[in-house]
CSV table of C-alpha atoms in Angstrom, one decimal:
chain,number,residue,atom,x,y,z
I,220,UNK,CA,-10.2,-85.0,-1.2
I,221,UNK,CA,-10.1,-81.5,0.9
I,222,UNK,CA,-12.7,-79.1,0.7
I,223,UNK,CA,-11.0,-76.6,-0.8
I,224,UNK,CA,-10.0,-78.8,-3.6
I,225,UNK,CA,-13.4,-80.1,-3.9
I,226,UNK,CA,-14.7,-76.0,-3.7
I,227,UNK,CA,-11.8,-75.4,-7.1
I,228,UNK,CA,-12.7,-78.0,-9.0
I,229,UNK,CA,-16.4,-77.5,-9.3
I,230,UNK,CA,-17.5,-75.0,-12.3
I,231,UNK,CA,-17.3,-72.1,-10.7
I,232,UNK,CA,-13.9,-72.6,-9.3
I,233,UNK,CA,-12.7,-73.3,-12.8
I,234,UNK,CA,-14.2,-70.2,-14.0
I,235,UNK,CA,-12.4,-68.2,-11.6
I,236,UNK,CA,-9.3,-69.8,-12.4
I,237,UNK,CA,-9.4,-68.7,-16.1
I,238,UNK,CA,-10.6,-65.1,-15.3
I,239,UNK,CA,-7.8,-64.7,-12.7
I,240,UNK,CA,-5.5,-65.9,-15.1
I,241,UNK,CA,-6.9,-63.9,-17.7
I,242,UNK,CA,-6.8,-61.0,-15.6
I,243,UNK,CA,-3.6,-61.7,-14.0
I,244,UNK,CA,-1.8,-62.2,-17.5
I,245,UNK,CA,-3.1,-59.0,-19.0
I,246,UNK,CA,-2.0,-56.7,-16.1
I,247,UNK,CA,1.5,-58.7,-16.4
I,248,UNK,CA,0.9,-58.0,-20.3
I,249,UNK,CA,0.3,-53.9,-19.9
I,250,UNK,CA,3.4,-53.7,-17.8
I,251,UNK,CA,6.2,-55.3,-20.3
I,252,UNK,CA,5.0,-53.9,-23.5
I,253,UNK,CA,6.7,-50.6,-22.4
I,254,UNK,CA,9.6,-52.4,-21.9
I,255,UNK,CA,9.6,-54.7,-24.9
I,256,UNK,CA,8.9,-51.5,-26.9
I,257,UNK,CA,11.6,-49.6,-25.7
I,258,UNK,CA,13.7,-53.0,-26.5
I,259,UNK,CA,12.5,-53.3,-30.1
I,260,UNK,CA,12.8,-49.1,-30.5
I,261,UNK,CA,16.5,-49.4,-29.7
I,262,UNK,CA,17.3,-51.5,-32.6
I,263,UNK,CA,15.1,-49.9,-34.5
I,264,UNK,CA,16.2,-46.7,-37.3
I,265,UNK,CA,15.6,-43.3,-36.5
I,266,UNK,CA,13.2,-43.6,-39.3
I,267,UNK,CA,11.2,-46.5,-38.1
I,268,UNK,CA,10.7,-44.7,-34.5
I,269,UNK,CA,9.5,-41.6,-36.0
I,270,UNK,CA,7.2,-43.0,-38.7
I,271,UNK,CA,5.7,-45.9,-36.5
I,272,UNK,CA,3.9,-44.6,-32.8
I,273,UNK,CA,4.2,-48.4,-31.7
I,274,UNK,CA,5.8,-51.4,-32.7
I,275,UNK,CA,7.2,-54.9,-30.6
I,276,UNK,CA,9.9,-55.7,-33.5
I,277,UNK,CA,11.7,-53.4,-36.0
I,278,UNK,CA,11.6,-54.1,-39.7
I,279,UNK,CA,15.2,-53.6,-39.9
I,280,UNK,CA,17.2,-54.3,-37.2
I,281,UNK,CA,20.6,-52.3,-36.5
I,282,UNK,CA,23.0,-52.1,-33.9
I,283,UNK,CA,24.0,-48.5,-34.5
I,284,UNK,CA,22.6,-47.2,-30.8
I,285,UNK,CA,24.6,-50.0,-29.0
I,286,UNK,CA,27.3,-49.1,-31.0
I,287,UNK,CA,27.6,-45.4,-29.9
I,288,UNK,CA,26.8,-46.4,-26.9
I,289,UNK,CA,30.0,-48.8,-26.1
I,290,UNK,CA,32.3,-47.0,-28.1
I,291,UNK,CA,31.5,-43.7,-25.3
I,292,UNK,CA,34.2,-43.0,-23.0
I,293,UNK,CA,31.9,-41.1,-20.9
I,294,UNK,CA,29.3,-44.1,-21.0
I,295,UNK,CA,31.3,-46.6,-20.3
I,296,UNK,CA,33.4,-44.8,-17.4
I,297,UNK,CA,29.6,-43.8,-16.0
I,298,UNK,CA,28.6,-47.7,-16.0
I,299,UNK,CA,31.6,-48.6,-14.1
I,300,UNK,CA,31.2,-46.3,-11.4
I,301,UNK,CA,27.9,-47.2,-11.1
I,302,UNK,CA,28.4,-51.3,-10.6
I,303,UNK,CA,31.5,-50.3,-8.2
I,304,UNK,CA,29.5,-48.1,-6.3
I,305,UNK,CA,26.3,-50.2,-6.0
I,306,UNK,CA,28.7,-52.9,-4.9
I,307,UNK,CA,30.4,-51.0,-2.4
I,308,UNK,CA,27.2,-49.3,-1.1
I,309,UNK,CA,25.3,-52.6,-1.2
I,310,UNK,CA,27.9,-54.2,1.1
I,311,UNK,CA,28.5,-51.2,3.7
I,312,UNK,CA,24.7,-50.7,3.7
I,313,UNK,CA,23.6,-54.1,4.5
I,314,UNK,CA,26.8,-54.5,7.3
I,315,UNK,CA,25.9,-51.4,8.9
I,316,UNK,CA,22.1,-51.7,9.0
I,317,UNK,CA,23.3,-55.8,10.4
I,318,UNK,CA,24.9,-54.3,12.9
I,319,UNK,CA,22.2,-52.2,14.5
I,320,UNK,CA,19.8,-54.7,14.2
I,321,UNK,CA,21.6,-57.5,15.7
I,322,UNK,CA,21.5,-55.7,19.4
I,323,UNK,CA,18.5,-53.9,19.2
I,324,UNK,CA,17.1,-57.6,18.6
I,325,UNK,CA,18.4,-58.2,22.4
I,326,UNK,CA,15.1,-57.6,24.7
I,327,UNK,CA,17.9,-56.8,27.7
I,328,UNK,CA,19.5,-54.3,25.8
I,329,UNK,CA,19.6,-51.1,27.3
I,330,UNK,CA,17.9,-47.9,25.9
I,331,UNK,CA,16.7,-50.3,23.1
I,332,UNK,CA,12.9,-49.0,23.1
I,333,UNK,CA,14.3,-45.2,22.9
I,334,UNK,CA,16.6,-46.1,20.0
I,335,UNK,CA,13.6,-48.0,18.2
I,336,UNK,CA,11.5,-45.4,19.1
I,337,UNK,CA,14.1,-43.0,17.4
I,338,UNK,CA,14.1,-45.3,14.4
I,339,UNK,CA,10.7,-45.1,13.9
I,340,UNK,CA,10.7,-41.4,14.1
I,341,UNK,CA,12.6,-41.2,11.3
I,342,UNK,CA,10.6,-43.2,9.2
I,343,UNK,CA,7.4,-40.3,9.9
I,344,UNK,CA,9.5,-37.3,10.0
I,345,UNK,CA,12.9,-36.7,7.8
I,346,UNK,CA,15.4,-33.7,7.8
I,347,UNK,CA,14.9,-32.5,3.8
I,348,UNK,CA,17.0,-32.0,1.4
I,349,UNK,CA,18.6,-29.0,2.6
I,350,UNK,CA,19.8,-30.4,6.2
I,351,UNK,CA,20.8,-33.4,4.4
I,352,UNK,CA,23.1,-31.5,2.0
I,353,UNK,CA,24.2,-29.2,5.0
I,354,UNK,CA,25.5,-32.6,6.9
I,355,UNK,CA,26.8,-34.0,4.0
I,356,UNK,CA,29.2,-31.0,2.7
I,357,UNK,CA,29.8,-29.9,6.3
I,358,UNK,CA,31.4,-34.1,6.5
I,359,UNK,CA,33.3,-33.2,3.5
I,360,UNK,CA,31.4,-35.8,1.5
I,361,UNK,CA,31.1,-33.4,-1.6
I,362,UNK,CA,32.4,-34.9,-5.3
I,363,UNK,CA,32.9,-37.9,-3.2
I,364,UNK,CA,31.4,-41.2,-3.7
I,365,UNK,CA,30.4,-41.9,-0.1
I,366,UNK,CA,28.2,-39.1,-0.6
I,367,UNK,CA,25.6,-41.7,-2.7
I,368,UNK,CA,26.3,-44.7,-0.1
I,369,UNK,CA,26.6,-43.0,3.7
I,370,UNK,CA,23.5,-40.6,3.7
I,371,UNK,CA,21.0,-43.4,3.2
I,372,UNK,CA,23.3,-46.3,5.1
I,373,UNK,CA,20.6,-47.8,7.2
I,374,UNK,CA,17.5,-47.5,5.7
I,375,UNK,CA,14.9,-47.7,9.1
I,376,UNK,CA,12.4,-50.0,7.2
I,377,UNK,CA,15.0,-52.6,6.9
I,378,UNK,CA,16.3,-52.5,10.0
I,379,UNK,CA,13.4,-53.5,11.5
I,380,UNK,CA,12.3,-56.5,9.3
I,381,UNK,CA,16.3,-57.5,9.9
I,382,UNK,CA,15.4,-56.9,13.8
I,383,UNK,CA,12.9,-59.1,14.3
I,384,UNK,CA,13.8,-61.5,11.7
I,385,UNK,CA,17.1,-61.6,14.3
I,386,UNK,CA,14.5,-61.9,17.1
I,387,UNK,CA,12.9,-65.2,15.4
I,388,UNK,CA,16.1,-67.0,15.1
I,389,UNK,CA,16.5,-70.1,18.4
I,390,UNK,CA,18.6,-68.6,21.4
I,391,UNK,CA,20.1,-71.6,22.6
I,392,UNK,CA,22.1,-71.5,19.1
I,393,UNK,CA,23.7,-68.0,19.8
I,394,UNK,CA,24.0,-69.3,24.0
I,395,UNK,CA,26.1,-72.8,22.9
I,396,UNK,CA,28.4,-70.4,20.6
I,397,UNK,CA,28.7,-68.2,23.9
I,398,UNK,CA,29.7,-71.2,26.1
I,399,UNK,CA,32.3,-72.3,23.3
I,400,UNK,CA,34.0,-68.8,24.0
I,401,UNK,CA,32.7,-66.8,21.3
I,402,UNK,CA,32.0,-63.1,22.0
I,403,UNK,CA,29.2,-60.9,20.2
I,404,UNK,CA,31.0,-60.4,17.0
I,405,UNK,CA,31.9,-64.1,16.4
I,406,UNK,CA,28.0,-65.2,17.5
I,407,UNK,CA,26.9,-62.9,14.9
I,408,UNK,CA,29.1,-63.4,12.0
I,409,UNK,CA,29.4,-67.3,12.3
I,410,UNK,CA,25.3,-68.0,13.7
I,411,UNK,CA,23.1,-65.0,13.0
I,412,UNK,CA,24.6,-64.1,9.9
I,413,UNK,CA,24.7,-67.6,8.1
I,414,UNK,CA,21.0,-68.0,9.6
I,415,UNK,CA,20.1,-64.8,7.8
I,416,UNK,CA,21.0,-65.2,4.4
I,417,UNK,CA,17.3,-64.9,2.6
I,418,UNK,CA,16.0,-61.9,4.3
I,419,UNK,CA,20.1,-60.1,3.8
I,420,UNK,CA,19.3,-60.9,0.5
I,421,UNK,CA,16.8,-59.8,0.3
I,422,UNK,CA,17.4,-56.3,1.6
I,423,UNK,CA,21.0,-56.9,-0.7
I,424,UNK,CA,18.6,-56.3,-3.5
I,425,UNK,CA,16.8,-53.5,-2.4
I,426,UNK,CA,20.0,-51.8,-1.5
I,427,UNK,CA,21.5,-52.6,-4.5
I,428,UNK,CA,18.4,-51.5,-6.4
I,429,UNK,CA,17.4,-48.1,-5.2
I,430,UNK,CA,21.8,-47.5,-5.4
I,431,UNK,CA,21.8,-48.2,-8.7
I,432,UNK,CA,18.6,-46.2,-9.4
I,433,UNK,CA,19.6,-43.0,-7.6
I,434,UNK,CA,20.1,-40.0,-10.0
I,435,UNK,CA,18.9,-37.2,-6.9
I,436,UNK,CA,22.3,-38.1,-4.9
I,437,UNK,CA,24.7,-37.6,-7.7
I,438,UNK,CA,22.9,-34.7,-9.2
I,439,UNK,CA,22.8,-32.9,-5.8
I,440,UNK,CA,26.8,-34.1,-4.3
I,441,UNK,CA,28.5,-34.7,-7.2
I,442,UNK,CA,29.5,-31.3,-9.7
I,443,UNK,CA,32.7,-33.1,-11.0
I,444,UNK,CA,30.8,-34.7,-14.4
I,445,UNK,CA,33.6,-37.4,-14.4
I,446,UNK,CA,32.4,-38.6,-11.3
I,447,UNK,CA,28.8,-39.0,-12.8
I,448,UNK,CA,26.8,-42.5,-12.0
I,449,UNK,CA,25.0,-44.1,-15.6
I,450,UNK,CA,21.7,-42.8,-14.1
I,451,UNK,CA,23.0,-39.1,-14.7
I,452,UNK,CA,24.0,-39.8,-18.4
I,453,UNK,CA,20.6,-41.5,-18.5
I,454,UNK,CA,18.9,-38.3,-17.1
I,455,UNK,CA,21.1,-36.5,-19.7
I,456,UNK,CA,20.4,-38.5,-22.7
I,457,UNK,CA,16.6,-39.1,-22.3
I,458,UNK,CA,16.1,-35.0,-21.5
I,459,UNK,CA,18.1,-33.8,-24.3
I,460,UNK,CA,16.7,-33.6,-28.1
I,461,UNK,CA,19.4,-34.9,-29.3
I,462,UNK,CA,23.6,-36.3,-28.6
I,463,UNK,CA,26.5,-34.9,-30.8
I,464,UNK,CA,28.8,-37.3,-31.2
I,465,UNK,CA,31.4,-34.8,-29.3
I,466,UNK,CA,29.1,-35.2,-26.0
I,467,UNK,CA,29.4,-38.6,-26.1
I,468,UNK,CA,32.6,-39.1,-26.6
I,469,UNK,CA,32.3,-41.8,-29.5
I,470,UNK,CA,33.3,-42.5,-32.7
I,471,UNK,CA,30.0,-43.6,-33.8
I,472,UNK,CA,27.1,-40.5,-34.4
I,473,UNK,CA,24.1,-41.2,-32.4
I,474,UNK,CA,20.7,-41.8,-33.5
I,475,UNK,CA,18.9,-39.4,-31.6
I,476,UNK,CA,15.9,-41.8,-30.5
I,477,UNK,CA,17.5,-45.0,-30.4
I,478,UNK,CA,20.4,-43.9,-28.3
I,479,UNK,CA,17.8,-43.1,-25.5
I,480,UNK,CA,16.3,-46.2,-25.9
I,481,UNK,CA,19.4,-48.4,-25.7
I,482,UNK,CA,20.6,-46.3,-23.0
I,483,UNK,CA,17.4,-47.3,-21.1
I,484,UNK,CA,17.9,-51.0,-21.5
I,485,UNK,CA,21.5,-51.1,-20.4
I,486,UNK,CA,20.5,-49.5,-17.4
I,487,UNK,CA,17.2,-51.8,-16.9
I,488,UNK,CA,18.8,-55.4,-17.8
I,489,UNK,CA,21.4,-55.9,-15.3
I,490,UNK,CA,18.3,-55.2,-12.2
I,491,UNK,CA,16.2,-57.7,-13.8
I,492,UNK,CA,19.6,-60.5,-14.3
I,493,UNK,CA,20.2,-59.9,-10.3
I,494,UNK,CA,15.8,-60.9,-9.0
I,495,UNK,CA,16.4,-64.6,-10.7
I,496,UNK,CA,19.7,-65.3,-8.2
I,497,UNK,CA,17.6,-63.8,-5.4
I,498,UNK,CA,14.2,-65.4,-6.1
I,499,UNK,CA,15.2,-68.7,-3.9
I,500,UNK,CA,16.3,-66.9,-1.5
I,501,UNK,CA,12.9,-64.7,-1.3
I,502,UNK,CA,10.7,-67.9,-1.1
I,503,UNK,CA,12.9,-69.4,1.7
I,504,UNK,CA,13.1,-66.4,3.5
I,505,UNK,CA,9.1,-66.5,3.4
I,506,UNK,CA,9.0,-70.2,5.0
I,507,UNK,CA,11.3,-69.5,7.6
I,508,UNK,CA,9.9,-66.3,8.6
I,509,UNK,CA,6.6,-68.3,8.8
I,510,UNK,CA,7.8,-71.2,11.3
I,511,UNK,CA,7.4,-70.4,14.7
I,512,UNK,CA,10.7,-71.9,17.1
């Protein structure tokens, strides 16, 4: 038996055990009752959310905020653009941010410590909001939905965990692809990339999360409302006092509480459905980046 097990399994260890997971489970517990409250208020009637300051499950359940909600024109056209952006964004992100880092993870490449030293600047120091928006309608990105995607394409935190993550991977893999004729392009897409998949999806998800979370970018680029992403109608619904039925678009009146709520777990639930796909792929990216070649 190892000393550590022995050190565990004595009282004291045990003690710690259930105080940690004591601890542990109430920190986890004050940080989903927010959530499961905002899930129980959106089934909820307007009269139970005004009467009751707290509850985790409505006496009378009704769908009526869902309802609204999916029979909206403008929320439904608003969720859509929203997944096709975060998919499109997700992908040109990651390739583009791939792409830097796969030569700057070549020790013989030219310039590279100016460029990483460049990087590195802009992670201390950033233009502001103004510039940005200068560059951006001087591009003629304006009402356009690169505007959310090309601004913030290579985010300079990931491309340096991508960099050396790059760095760790064996050199005599990408030097037998060379002697079998393939060029740079083919060594990355067919070697590194495959290689790569846990820490790319990693970043994937942080891409895809802080995409689907932006509400600055369309607020500031985008003045055509059709063009709005579901965290605008989110900003919308949850600062208002109350939705008409005419500014949603739907057959169905609104409640004027539970709609906000419901709104809040559409746009919450389909981030927490994407971390159970990843979560394999953040524990094996862990053990690789731990072995040393």
């Amino acid at each position: 038996m190892s000393t550590s097990h022995q050190r565990f399994n004595t009282r004291a260890g045990r003690a710690f055990d259930v105080l940690n997971v004591a601890l542990l489970t109430g920190v986890g517990l004050l940080a989903i009752l927010p959530f499961l409250y905002v899930l129980a208020g959106s089934f909820a009637t307007e009269l139970e959310i005004t009467t009751r300051p707290f509850f985790l499950w409505p006496e009378e359940i009704t769908t009526s905020s869902y309802r609204s909600i999916l029979s909206s024109d403008v929320f439904v056209r608003a969720f859509a653009t929203t997944v096709v952006v975060t998919f499109v964004g997700t992908l040109v992100q990651l390739g583009l941010t791939a792409l830097m880092a796969y030569p700057l993870a070549k020790a013989d490449l030219p310039g590279r410590r100016t460029v990483l030293a460049l990087v590195v600047f802009t992670m201390v120091f950033s233009a502001g909001m103004i510039p940005t928006f200068l560059v951006v309608k001087d591009l003629g990105l304006l009402d356009t939905y690169w505007a959310l995607i090309l601004p913030m394409a290579i985010n300079p935190f990931s491309l340096i965990i991508i960099k050396n993550f790059f760095q760790q991977l064996p050199p005599e893999l990408e030097e037998s692809a060379k002697i079998d004729g393939a060029n740079e392009l083919q060594v990355l897409r067919h070697v590194v990339l495959p290689l790569s998949k846990p820490v790319l999806a990693t970043f994937a998800l942080f891409y895809a999360v802080g995409i689907w979370n932006d509400y600055l970018s369309p607020l500031l680029y985008l003045s055509d409302t059709s063009k709005w992403t579901l965290q605008m109608i989110l900003r919308q619904v949850t600062a208002a006092a109350s939705l008409s039925a005419d500014e949603m678009a739907t057959d169905v009146p609104p409640p004027a509480q539970g709609i906000k709520f419901a709104v809040v777990v559409i746009a919450t639930i389909p981030v927490l459905l994407a971390y159970p796909f990843l979560q394999k792929h953040f524990a094996k990216g862990m053990l690789i980046g731990s072995v040393k070649g």
